[in-house]
C-alpha positions in Angstrom: 94.1 97.0 108.0 92.4 94.7 110.5 95.6 92.8 111.1 97.5 96.1 111.7 94.8 97.1 114.3 95.0 93.7 116.0 98.8 93.9 116.2 98.5 97.4 117.8 96.1 96.0 120.4 98.3 93.0 121.3 101.4 95.1 121.5 99.6 97.9 123.4 100.4 100.5 120.8 98.5 103.7 120.3 97.8 105.4 117.0 101.1 107.3 117.1 103.0 104.0 117.3 104.1 104.3 121.0 104.1 101.2 123.2 101.7 101.8 126.1 101.5 99.5 129.2 97.9 99.9 130.4 96.2 98.7 133.5 95.0 95.7 131.5 98.6 94.7 130.8 99.5 95.0 134.5 96.5 92.8 135.5 97.2 90.2 132.9 100.9 90.0 133.9 100.4 89.6 137.6 97.4 87.2 137.1 99.6 85.0 135.0 102.5 85.3 137.5 100.5 84.4 140.5 98.7 81.5 138.8 102.0 80.1 137.6 103.5 80.3 141.1 100.5 78.7 142.8 100.6 75.7 140.5 104.4 75.6 140.7 104.7 75.6 144.5 101.5 73.7 145.0 102.9 70.8 142.9 106.2 71.0 144.7 104.7 70.8 148.2 101.7 68.8 147.2 99.7 71.3 149.2 97.8 73.7 147.0 96.0 75.3 149.9 99.4 76.3 151.4 100.6 77.5 148.0 97.5 79.7 147.5 97.9 81.3 151.0 101.7 82.0 150.6 101.3 83.4 147.1 98.4 85.6 148.0 100.4 86.9 150.9 103.6 87.4 148.9 101.9 88.8 145.8 101.4 92.3 147.2 105.0 92.4 148.4 106.3 91.5 144.9 104.2 94.2 143.4 105.2 96.8 145.9 108.9 96.1 145.6 108.8 96.0 141.8 106.8 99.2 141.3 108.9 101.0 144.0 112.0 100.1 142.0 110.9 101.0 138.5 108.9 104.1 139.4 111.0 105.6 142.2 114.5 104.1 142.7 115.5 103.9 139.1 114.2 107.3 137.9 115.7 109.0 141.0 119.0 107.3 141.3 119.9 105.1 138.2 118.9 107.7 135.6 120.8 110.3 137.5 123.8 108.0 137.7 123.8 107.8 141.5 124.5 104.1 141.4 126.0 103.6 144.9 122.9 105.2 146.6 120.7 103.1 144.4 122.5 99.9 145.4 122.2 100.7 149.1 118.5 101.6 148.9 117.8 98.5 146.8 119.3 96.2 149.4 117.4 98.1 152.1 114.2 97.7 150.2 114.8 94.0 149.8 115.6 93.6 153.5 112.3 95.4 154.4 110.4 93.1 152.1 112.1 90.2 153.7 111.0 91.2 157.2 107.4 91.9 156.1 107.2 88.5 154.3 108.7 86.5 157.1 106.4 88.0 159.8 103.2 87.7 157.7 104.0 84.1 156.7 105.0 83.2 160.3 101.9 84.7 162.0 99.2 84.2 159.2 100.1 81.0 157.4 102.6 78.7 159.1 105.4 78.7 161.6 107.4 76.8 159.0 108.2 79.7 156.7 110.2 77.6 154.2 109.0 74.0 153.9 111.3 73.3 150.9 114.3 73.8 153.1 113.1 71.7 156.0 111.7 73.1 159.3 112.5 76.8 159.2 110.8 78.7 162.0 113.2 81.6 162.5 114.8 84.3 160.3 118.0 82.5 159.3 120.7 83.7 156.9 119.8 81.0 154.4 116.1 82.0 154.5 117.1 85.7 154.1 119.4 85.0 151.1 116.9 82.8 149.3 114.0 85.2 149.9 115.9 88.3 148.9 117.2 86.6 145.7 113.6 85.6 144.9 112.4 89.1 145.3 115.3 90.4 143.3 114.4 88.0 140.5 110.9 89.3 140.3 112.0 92.9 140.5 114.6 92.3 137.7 112.0 90.6 135.5 109.6 93.5 135.9 112.4 96.1 135.4 113.5 94.4 132.2 110.0 94.7 130.8 109.8 98.3 131.8 113.2 99.1 130.3 112.4 97.2 127.1 109.1 99.2 126.6 110.9 102.5 127.4 113.5 101.6 124.8 110.9 100.7 122.2 109.1 104.0 122.8 112.3 106.1 122.6 113.3 104.2 119.4 109.8 104.8 117.9 110.0 108.5 118.7 113.4 108.7 117.2 112.3 107.0 114.0 109.2 109.3 113.9 111.4 112.3 114.3 113.7 111.2 111.6 110.8 110.5 109.3 109.4 114.0 110.0 112.8 115.5 109.3 113.1 113.6 106.0 109.5 114.7 105.0 110.3 118.3 105.8 113.5 118.2 103.9 111.8 116.6 100.9 109.1 119.2 100.8 111.8 121.9 101.0 113.7 120.4 98.1 110.6 120.0 96.0 109.7 123.7 96.8 113.2 124.6 95.3 112.4 122.9 92.0 109.6 125.3 90.9 111.5 128.6 91.4 114.6 127.1 89.9 112.7 125.9 86.9 110.7 129.2 86.4 113.9 131.2 86.7 115.4 129.5 83.7 112.2 129.5 81.6 111.5 133.2 82.4 115.1 134.0 81.3 114.2 132.3 77.9 111.1 134.4 77.6 113.0 137.6 78.5 115.5 136.8 75.7 112.7 136.5 73.2 111.0 139.6 74.3 114.2 141.5 73.8 114.3 140.2 70.3 110.6 141.1 69.9 110.1 137.5 68.7 106.7 136.3 67.6 107.4 133.1 69.4 107.0 134.8 72.8 103.1 134.3 73.1 103.5 130.5 72.3 106.1 130.1 74.9 103.9 131.9 77.5 101.1 129.4 76.6 103.4 126.5 77.0 104.7 127.9 80.3 101.1 128.2 81.6 100.6 124.5 81.0 103.8 123.8 82.9 102.7 126.0 85.7 99.4 124.1 86.0 101.4 120.9 86.4 103.7 122.4 88.9 100.8 123.8 91.0 98.6 120.8 91.0 100.8 117.8 90.0 103.8 118.1 92.3 102.1 118.3 95.8 102.3 114.5 96.3 105.5 112.5 97.0 105.1 110.6 93.8 103.5 111.4 90.4 102.5 109.4 87.4 105.5 108.8 85.2 103.4 109.6 82.1 102.5 113.1 83.4 106.1 113.7 84.3 107.2 112.8 80.8 104.5 115.1 79.4 105.9 117.9 81.5 109.4 117.2 80.1 108.0 117.2 76.6 106.4 120.6 77.1 109.7 122.0 78.4 111.5 120.6 75.4 108.9 122.1 73.0 109.6 125.5 74.7 113.3 125.1 74.1 112.7 124.0 70.5 110.9 127.3 69.9 113.7 129.2 71.5 116.6 127.6 69.6 114.8 126.9 66.3 116.8 124.9 63.9 120.2 125.5 65.5 119.6 122.7 68.0 119.1 119.0 67.2 117.1 117.1 69.8 116.5 113.3 69.8 113.9 112.2 72.2 113.0 108.5 72.5 110.4 107.1 75.0 109.8 103.4 75.1 108.3 100.7 77.3 105.2 100.6 79.5 105.0 104.0 81.3 101.4 103.7 82.5 100.7 103.2 86.2 104.3 103.9 87.1 105.2 106.4 89.8 108.1 108.8 90.2 109.0 111.8 92.4 107.7 114.9 90.6 110.2 117.1 88.7 113.0 114.6 89.5 114.2 114.3 85.9 113.7 117.9 84.9 117.0 119.3 86.2 118.9 116.9 83.9 117.0 118.2 81.0 117.4 121.8 82.0 121.2 121.4 82.4 121.4 120.2 78.7 120.0 123.4 77.5 121.5 125.7 80.1 125.0 124.3 80.3 125.1 122.7 76.8 123.1 124.4 74.2 123.1 127.7 76.0 126.9 127.8 76.1 127.7 126.0 72.9 129.1 127.4 69.7 128.4 125.6 66.4 126.3 122.4 66.1 124.3 121.6 69.2 123.0 118.1 70.0 120.9 116.7 72.8 119.9 113.1 73.1 117.2 112.0 75.6 116.2 108.3 76.1 113.6 107.0 78.6 112.6 103.3 78.7 110.8 101.3 81.3 111.8 97.6 81.6 110.5 95.5 84.5 109.5 98.5 86.6 112.9 100.1 86.1 113.2 103.4 84.3 116.3 103.7 82.2 116.8 107.4 81.8 119.7 108.6 79.7 120.5 112.2 78.6 123.6 113.6 76.9 124.7 116.8 75.2 127.8 117.9 73.4 130.1 120.0 75.5 131.0 123.7 74.9 134.5 124.6 74.2 137.1 124.2 77.0 137.4 127.8 77.9 133.7 128.3 78.2 133.3 125.0 80.1 136.0 125.9 82.6 134.3 129.2 83.3 131.0 127.4 83.6 132.3 124.8 86.1 133.7 127.6 88.3 130.9 130.1 88.3 127.6 128.4 87.3 127.2 125.0 88.8 123.5 125.7 89.8 121.3 123.9 92.4 119.7 121.4 90.1 122.0 118.4 90.3 122.6 118.8 94.0 118.9 118.9 94.5 118.3 115.8 92.5 120.9 113.8 94.4 119.4 114.8 97.8 115.9 113.9 96.6 117.1 110.5 95.4 118.8 109.9 98.7 115.9 110.9 100.8 113.0 109.6 98.7 114.4 106.2 97.6 116.2 103.3 99.1 119.8 102.9 97.9 119.1 99.7 96.0 116.2 101.4 94.1 118.4 103.8 92.0 121.8 104.2 90.4 123.0 107.6 89.1 126.0 108.0 86.9 127.3 111.4 85.6 130.4 111.5 83.4 132.0 113.0 80.3 133.0 110.9 77.3 133.9 111.6 73.7 133.2 115.3 74.2 129.7 114.5 75.5 128.2 115.2 78.9 126.2 112.1 80.0 123.7 111.3 82.7 122.4 107.7 83.2 119.8 107.1 85.9 118.3 103.7 86.6 115.3 104.2 88.9 112.6 101.8 90.3 109.2 103.2 89.3 
Protein backbone atom coordinates (compact mmCIF):
# COMPACT_ATOMS: atom_id res chain seq x y z
CA UNK A 1 0.00 0.00 0.00
CA UNK A 2 2.85 2.39 0.83
CA UNK A 3 4.51 1.68 -2.53
CA UNK A 4 1.25 2.43 -4.33
CA UNK A 5 0.93 5.77 -2.49
CA UNK A 6 4.55 6.63 -3.35
CA UNK A 7 3.97 5.88 -7.04
CA UNK A 8 0.92 8.14 -7.05
CA UNK A 9 2.98 10.96 -5.53
CA UNK A 10 5.83 10.57 -8.02
CA UNK A 11 3.48 10.38 -10.98
CA UNK A 12 1.25 13.19 -9.72
CA UNK A 13 -1.83 10.99 -9.62
CA UNK A 14 -4.83 11.68 -7.46
CA UNK A 15 -7.03 9.11 -5.73
CA UNK A 16 -9.17 8.66 -8.86
CA UNK A 17 -6.13 7.68 -10.92
CA UNK A 18 -5.84 10.90 -12.95
CA UNK A 19 -2.42 12.35 -13.74
CA UNK A 20 -2.28 15.90 -12.37
CA UNK A 21 0.46 18.43 -13.18
CA UNK A 22 0.65 20.56 -10.05
CA UNK A 23 2.56 23.77 -9.34
CA UNK A 24 5.24 21.61 -7.74
CA UNK A 25 5.83 19.78 -11.02
CA UNK A 26 6.06 23.07 -12.95
CA UNK A 27 8.63 24.43 -10.50
CA UNK A 28 10.72 21.26 -10.58
CA UNK A 29 10.66 21.09 -14.39
CA UNK A 30 11.74 24.68 -14.95
CA UNK A 31 14.33 24.57 -12.14
CA UNK A 32 15.95 21.50 -13.71
CA UNK A 33 15.72 23.11 -17.15
CA UNK A 34 17.40 26.38 -16.17
CA UNK A 35 20.14 24.71 -14.12
CA UNK A 36 20.92 22.37 -17.01
CA UNK A 37 21.22 25.28 -19.43
CA UNK A 38 23.31 27.37 -17.05
CA UNK A 39 25.89 24.61 -16.71
CA UNK A 40 25.66 23.74 -20.41
CA UNK A 41 26.25 27.24 -21.77
CA UNK A 42 28.59 28.21 -18.93
CA UNK A 43 30.83 25.29 -19.76
CA UNK A 44 30.62 26.09 -23.50
CA UNK A 45 31.59 29.76 -23.11
CA UNK A 46 33.73 29.24 -20.02
CA UNK A 47 31.80 32.13 -18.56
CA UNK A 48 29.21 31.11 -15.96
CA UNK A 49 28.35 34.70 -15.09
CA UNK A 50 27.29 35.35 -18.68
CA UNK A 51 25.40 32.02 -18.77
CA UNK A 52 23.46 32.87 -15.61
CA UNK A 53 22.50 36.30 -16.94
CA UNK A 54 21.34 35.08 -20.36
CA UNK A 55 19.42 32.12 -18.95
CA UNK A 56 17.68 34.18 -16.29
CA UNK A 57 16.74 36.62 -19.04
CA UNK A 58 15.60 33.95 -21.48
CA UNK A 59 13.88 31.82 -18.85
CA UNK A 60 10.68 33.95 -18.60
CA UNK A 61 10.49 34.08 -22.41
CA UNK A 62 10.63 30.28 -22.65
CA UNK A 63 7.87 29.96 -20.07
CA UNK A 64 5.65 32.59 -21.68
CA UNK A 65 5.93 31.08 -25.17
CA UNK A 66 5.44 27.50 -23.93
CA UNK A 67 2.38 28.27 -21.81
CA UNK A 68 0.89 30.54 -24.47
CA UNK A 69 1.13 27.64 -26.92
CA UNK A 70 -0.29 24.83 -24.76
CA UNK A 71 -3.01 26.82 -22.99
CA UNK A 72 -4.15 29.19 -25.74
CA UNK A 73 -2.95 28.41 -29.27
CA UNK A 74 -3.45 24.64 -29.20
CA UNK A 75 -6.88 24.54 -27.50
CA UNK A 76 -8.20 27.37 -29.66
CA UNK A 77 -6.78 26.38 -33.02
CA UNK A 78 -5.27 22.87 -33.06
CA UNK A 79 -8.14 21.14 -31.21
CA UNK A 80 -10.59 22.95 -33.50
CA UNK A 81 -8.58 21.87 -36.60
CA UNK A 82 -7.68 25.41 -37.65
CA UNK A 83 -4.14 24.38 -38.51
CA UNK A 84 -3.22 27.18 -40.91
CA UNK A 85 -4.20 29.87 -38.42
CA UNK A 86 -2.29 28.03 -35.71
CA UNK A 87 0.88 27.87 -37.87
CA UNK A 88 0.72 31.58 -38.68
CA UNK A 89 0.17 32.58 -35.06
CA UNK A 90 2.89 30.20 -33.86
CA UNK A 91 5.43 31.79 -36.22
CA UNK A 92 4.28 35.25 -35.15
CA UNK A 93 4.67 34.26 -31.50
CA UNK A 94 8.18 32.95 -32.13
CA UNK A 95 9.09 36.17 -33.94
CA UNK A 96 7.82 38.32 -31.05
CA UNK A 97 9.82 36.17 -28.64
CA UNK A 98 12.86 36.64 -30.87
CA UNK A 99 12.55 40.45 -30.78
CA UNK A 100 12.08 40.52 -27.03
CA UNK A 101 15.05 38.24 -26.39
CA UNK A 102 17.34 40.11 -28.77
CA UNK A 103 16.62 43.52 -27.28
CA UNK A 104 16.83 42.37 -23.66
CA UNK A 105 20.12 40.57 -24.32
CA UNK A 106 21.56 43.50 -26.29
CA UNK A 107 20.71 46.20 -23.74
CA UNK A 108 20.93 44.29 -20.45
CA UNK A 109 23.65 41.66 -20.92
CA UNK A 110 26.00 42.18 -23.88
CA UNK A 111 26.13 43.72 -27.33
CA UNK A 112 27.34 40.35 -28.56
CA UNK A 113 24.04 38.49 -28.49
CA UNK A 114 25.42 35.17 -29.80
CA UNK A 115 29.04 34.54 -28.72
CA UNK A 116 28.98 30.97 -30.00
CA UNK A 117 28.53 32.30 -33.57
CA UNK A 118 31.26 34.93 -33.28
CA UNK A 119 30.62 38.66 -32.90
CA UNK A 120 26.87 39.11 -33.49
CA UNK A 121 25.69 42.61 -32.61
CA UNK A 122 22.66 42.91 -34.88
CA UNK A 123 19.48 41.00 -35.68
CA UNK A 124 20.78 38.75 -38.45
CA UNK A 125 18.93 36.03 -40.31
CA UNK A 126 21.19 33.37 -38.81
CA UNK A 127 20.54 34.65 -35.29
CA UNK A 128 16.79 34.75 -35.97
CA UNK A 129 16.69 31.16 -37.29
CA UNK A 130 18.84 29.73 -34.48
CA UNK A 131 16.91 31.57 -31.75
CA UNK A 132 13.47 30.69 -33.13
CA UNK A 133 14.45 27.03 -33.52
CA UNK A 134 15.69 27.04 -29.95
CA UNK A 135 12.40 28.47 -28.70
CA UNK A 136 10.49 26.02 -30.88
CA UNK A 137 12.47 23.17 -29.31
CA UNK A 138 11.50 24.26 -25.80
CA UNK A 139 7.87 24.77 -26.80
CA UNK A 140 7.74 21.36 -28.48
CA UNK A 141 9.23 19.64 -25.44
CA UNK A 142 6.73 21.24 -23.06
CA UNK A 143 3.88 20.57 -25.49
CA UNK A 144 4.87 16.90 -25.74
CA UNK A 145 4.69 16.59 -21.96
CA UNK A 146 1.26 18.25 -21.88
CA UNK A 147 -0.10 16.05 -24.69
CA UNK A 148 1.26 12.92 -22.99
CA UNK A 149 -0.36 13.81 -19.67
CA UNK A 150 -3.66 14.65 -21.40
CA UNK A 151 -3.56 11.32 -23.21
CA UNK A 152 -2.86 9.46 -19.98
CA UNK A 153 -5.80 11.20 -18.32
CA UNK A 154 -8.15 10.43 -21.19
CA UNK A 155 -6.96 6.83 -21.29
CA UNK A 156 -7.43 6.54 -17.52
CA UNK A 157 -10.96 7.97 -17.76
CA UNK A 158 -11.79 5.59 -20.62
CA UNK A 159 -10.61 2.56 -18.62
CA UNK A 160 -12.52 3.78 -15.57
CA UNK A 161 -15.66 4.18 -17.68
CA UNK A 162 -15.23 0.70 -19.14
CA UNK A 163 -14.68 -0.69 -15.66
CA UNK A 164 -17.85 0.95 -14.37
CA UNK A 165 -19.81 -0.34 -17.35
CA UNK A 166 -18.53 -3.87 -16.75
CA UNK A 167 -19.35 -3.62 -13.04
CA UNK A 168 -22.84 -2.35 -13.81
CA UNK A 169 -23.46 -5.11 -16.34
CA UNK A 170 -22.17 -7.78 -13.95
CA UNK A 171 -24.51 -6.53 -11.23
CA UNK A 172 -27.38 -6.62 -13.70
CA UNK A 173 -26.56 -10.17 -14.75
CA UNK A 174 -26.30 -11.32 -11.14
CA UNK A 175 -29.64 -9.68 -10.42
CA UNK A 176 -31.13 -11.79 -13.22
CA UNK A 177 -30.00 -15.01 -11.59
CA UNK A 178 -32.26 -14.88 -8.52
CA UNK A 179 -35.57 -14.21 -10.34
CA UNK A 180 -34.74 -16.85 -12.91
CA UNK A 181 -33.84 -19.37 -10.20
CA UNK A 182 -36.92 -18.63 -8.07
CA UNK A 183 -39.19 -18.79 -11.10
CA UNK A 184 -38.14 -22.38 -11.75
CA UNK A 185 -38.26 -23.43 -8.09
CA UNK A 186 -41.66 -21.85 -7.47
CA UNK A 187 -42.96 -23.72 -10.50
CA UNK A 188 -41.83 -26.92 -8.78
CA UNK A 189 -43.65 -25.99 -5.58
CA UNK A 190 -46.75 -25.05 -7.55
CA UNK A 191 -46.78 -28.49 -9.18
CA UNK A 192 -46.58 -30.20 -5.79
CA UNK A 193 -49.33 -28.05 -4.27
CA UNK A 194 -51.60 -28.99 -7.16
CA UNK A 195 -50.93 -32.61 -6.29
CA UNK A 196 -51.47 -31.78 -2.57
CA UNK A 197 -48.14 -33.44 -1.91
CA UNK A 198 -46.82 -33.81 1.64
CA UNK A 199 -43.40 -32.85 0.29
CA UNK A 200 -44.39 -29.22 -0.27
CA UNK A 201 -43.47 -28.05 3.31
CA UNK A 202 -40.01 -29.61 3.05
CA UNK A 203 -39.41 -27.93 -0.28
CA UNK A 204 -40.47 -24.58 1.16
CA UNK A 205 -37.94 -25.08 3.99
CA UNK A 206 -35.18 -25.90 1.51
CA UNK A 207 -36.17 -22.92 -0.54
CA UNK A 208 -35.86 -20.65 2.49
CA UNK A 209 -32.26 -21.83 2.93
CA UNK A 210 -31.55 -21.02 -0.69
CA UNK A 211 -33.18 -17.62 -0.30
CA UNK A 212 -30.91 -16.87 2.64
CA UNK A 213 -27.88 -17.65 0.50
CA UNK A 214 -29.15 -15.60 -2.44
CA UNK A 215 -29.92 -12.63 -0.22
CA UNK A 216 -26.71 -12.58 1.80
CA UNK A 217 -24.21 -14.65 -0.14
CA UNK A 218 -24.36 -13.24 -3.66
CA UNK A 219 -23.78 -9.53 -3.07
CA UNK A 220 -20.02 -9.84 -3.61
CA UNK A 221 -18.22 -10.42 -6.92
CA UNK A 222 -16.85 -13.75 -5.68
CA UNK A 223 -18.12 -16.27 -3.14
CA UNK A 224 -16.56 -19.26 -1.37
CA UNK A 225 -16.71 -22.28 -3.65
CA UNK A 226 -17.75 -24.43 -0.69
CA UNK A 227 -20.84 -22.27 -0.10
CA UNK A 228 -21.67 -22.34 -3.79
CA UNK A 229 -21.52 -26.13 -3.80
CA UNK A 230 -23.70 -26.22 -0.68
CA UNK A 231 -26.27 -24.09 -2.50
CA UNK A 232 -26.18 -26.48 -5.47
CA UNK A 233 -26.64 -29.43 -3.14
CA UNK A 234 -29.71 -27.81 -1.58
CA UNK A 235 -31.17 -27.27 -5.03
CA UNK A 236 -30.50 -30.89 -6.00
CA UNK A 237 -32.17 -32.06 -2.79
CA UNK A 238 -35.23 -30.02 -3.74
CA UNK A 239 -35.37 -31.72 -7.11
CA UNK A 240 -34.85 -35.16 -5.57
CA UNK A 241 -38.00 -34.58 -3.51
CA UNK A 242 -39.90 -33.49 -6.57
CA UNK A 243 -38.93 -36.39 -8.85
CA UNK A 244 -38.64 -39.05 -6.15
CA UNK A 245 -37.24 -42.35 -7.52
CA UNK A 246 -37.96 -41.58 -11.16
CA UNK A 247 -34.69 -39.69 -11.46
CA UNK A 248 -31.15 -40.96 -10.97
CA UNK A 249 -28.61 -38.33 -9.90
CA UNK A 250 -24.91 -38.98 -9.48
CA UNK A 251 -23.07 -36.15 -7.69
CA UNK A 252 -19.33 -36.31 -7.09
CA UNK A 253 -17.30 -33.54 -5.40
CA UNK A 254 -13.54 -34.00 -5.04
CA UNK A 255 -10.38 -32.02 -4.41
CA UNK A 256 -9.62 -29.14 -2.06
CA UNK A 257 -12.59 -26.77 -2.29
CA UNK A 258 -11.69 -24.71 0.78
CA UNK A 259 -10.50 -21.10 0.36
CA UNK A 260 -11.43 -21.16 -3.31
CA UNK A 261 -13.54 -18.37 -4.85
CA UNK A 262 -16.10 -18.33 -7.63
CA UNK A 263 -18.66 -15.91 -9.02
CA UNK A 264 -21.90 -16.60 -7.09
CA UNK A 265 -24.62 -18.63 -8.80
CA UNK A 266 -22.38 -19.18 -11.82
CA UNK A 267 -22.83 -22.96 -11.94
CA UNK A 268 -26.48 -23.08 -10.98
CA UNK A 269 -27.92 -22.44 -14.49
CA UNK A 270 -26.19 -25.60 -15.76
CA UNK A 271 -27.74 -27.63 -12.96
CA UNK A 272 -31.15 -26.05 -13.53
CA UNK A 273 -31.04 -26.86 -17.23
CA UNK A 274 -30.52 -30.55 -16.45
CA UNK A 275 -33.79 -30.65 -14.58
CA UNK A 276 -35.76 -28.20 -16.69
CA UNK A 277 -34.70 -29.33 -20.18
CA UNK A 278 -33.65 -32.88 -19.33
CA UNK A 279 -35.61 -34.47 -16.51
CA UNK A 280 -38.55 -32.14 -16.93
CA UNK A 281 -38.99 -33.10 -20.59
CA UNK A 282 -37.89 -36.69 -20.49
CA UNK A 283 -39.93 -39.84 -20.84
CA UNK A 284 -38.68 -43.05 -19.29
CA UNK A 285 -35.44 -43.35 -17.32
CA UNK A 286 -33.89 -40.00 -16.38
CA UNK A 287 -30.21 -39.67 -15.52
CA UNK A 288 -28.09 -36.68 -14.43
CA UNK A 289 -24.38 -36.79 -13.64
CA UNK A 290 -22.60 -33.93 -11.87
CA UNK A 291 -18.86 -33.88 -11.19
CA UNK A 292 -16.87 -31.11 -9.51
CA UNK A 293 -13.16 -31.48 -8.82
CA UNK A 294 -10.52 -28.89 -7.90
CA UNK A 295 -6.98 -29.60 -9.13
CA UNK A 296 -4.23 -26.95 -8.81
CA UNK A 297 -6.71 -24.07 -8.36
CA UNK A 298 -8.69 -25.19 -11.41
CA UNK A 299 -12.29 -26.28 -11.00
CA UNK A 300 -13.24 -29.08 -13.39
CA UNK A 301 -17.01 -28.90 -13.57
CA UNK A 302 -18.87 -31.45 -15.66
CA UNK A 303 -22.61 -32.00 -15.88
CA UNK A 304 -24.58 -34.20 -18.25
CA UNK A 305 -28.13 -35.43 -18.67
CA UNK A 306 -29.85 -37.78 -21.09
CA UNK A 307 -31.79 -36.02 -23.80
CA UNK A 308 -35.56 -36.10 -24.29
CA UNK A 309 -37.02 -37.64 -27.45
CA UNK A 310 -36.30 -35.79 -30.70
CA UNK A 311 -39.79 -34.33 -31.10
CA UNK A 312 -39.79 -32.90 -27.61
CA UNK A 313 -36.20 -31.69 -27.95
CA UNK A 314 -36.87 -29.88 -31.24
CA UNK A 315 -39.83 -28.12 -29.69
CA UNK A 316 -37.69 -27.19 -26.69
CA UNK A 317 -34.90 -25.74 -28.81
CA UNK A 318 -37.34 -23.53 -30.70
CA UNK A 319 -39.50 -22.23 -27.86
CA UNK A 320 -37.74 -22.64 -24.51
CA UNK A 321 -34.05 -21.72 -24.69
CA UNK A 322 -34.17 -19.64 -21.46
CA UNK A 323 -31.76 -16.97 -20.21
CA UNK A 324 -29.55 -19.18 -18.03
CA UNK A 325 -26.79 -20.20 -20.45
CA UNK A 326 -26.65 -16.79 -22.12
CA UNK A 327 -26.31 -15.22 -18.69
CA UNK A 328 -23.48 -17.56 -17.70
CA UNK A 329 -21.52 -16.91 -20.89
CA UNK A 330 -21.77 -13.15 -20.37
CA UNK A 331 -20.73 -13.41 -16.74
CA UNK A 332 -17.71 -15.54 -17.66
CA UNK A 333 -16.68 -13.05 -20.32
CA UNK A 334 -17.08 -10.04 -18.03
CA UNK A 335 -15.84 -11.51 -14.76
CA UNK A 336 -12.88 -13.62 -15.88
CA UNK A 337 -9.89 -13.31 -18.17
CA UNK A 338 -10.12 -15.44 -21.35
CA UNK A 339 -7.26 -17.69 -20.19
CA UNK A 340 -8.99 -18.33 -16.83
CA UNK A 341 -11.83 -20.45 -18.17
CA UNK A 342 -12.89 -22.81 -20.93
CA UNK A 343 -16.52 -23.71 -21.56
CA UNK A 344 -17.69 -26.54 -23.81
CA UNK A 345 -21.33 -27.47 -24.46
CA UNK A 346 -22.10 -30.38 -26.74
CA UNK A 347 -24.30 -33.43 -27.38
CA UNK A 348 -22.79 -36.91 -27.52
CA UNK A 349 -24.27 -40.41 -27.27
CA UNK A 350 -27.74 -39.00 -26.57
CA UNK A 351 -26.37 -37.01 -23.66
CA UNK A 352 -26.27 -33.23 -23.21
CA UNK A 353 -22.84 -32.33 -21.78
CA UNK A 354 -21.36 -29.22 -20.21
CA UNK A 355 -17.65 -29.04 -19.32
CA UNK A 356 -16.31 -25.93 -17.60
CA UNK A 357 -12.70 -25.48 -16.51
CA UNK A 358 -12.44 -22.41 -14.29
CA UNK A 359 -9.67 -20.80 -12.26
CA UNK A 360 -10.81 -20.54 -8.62
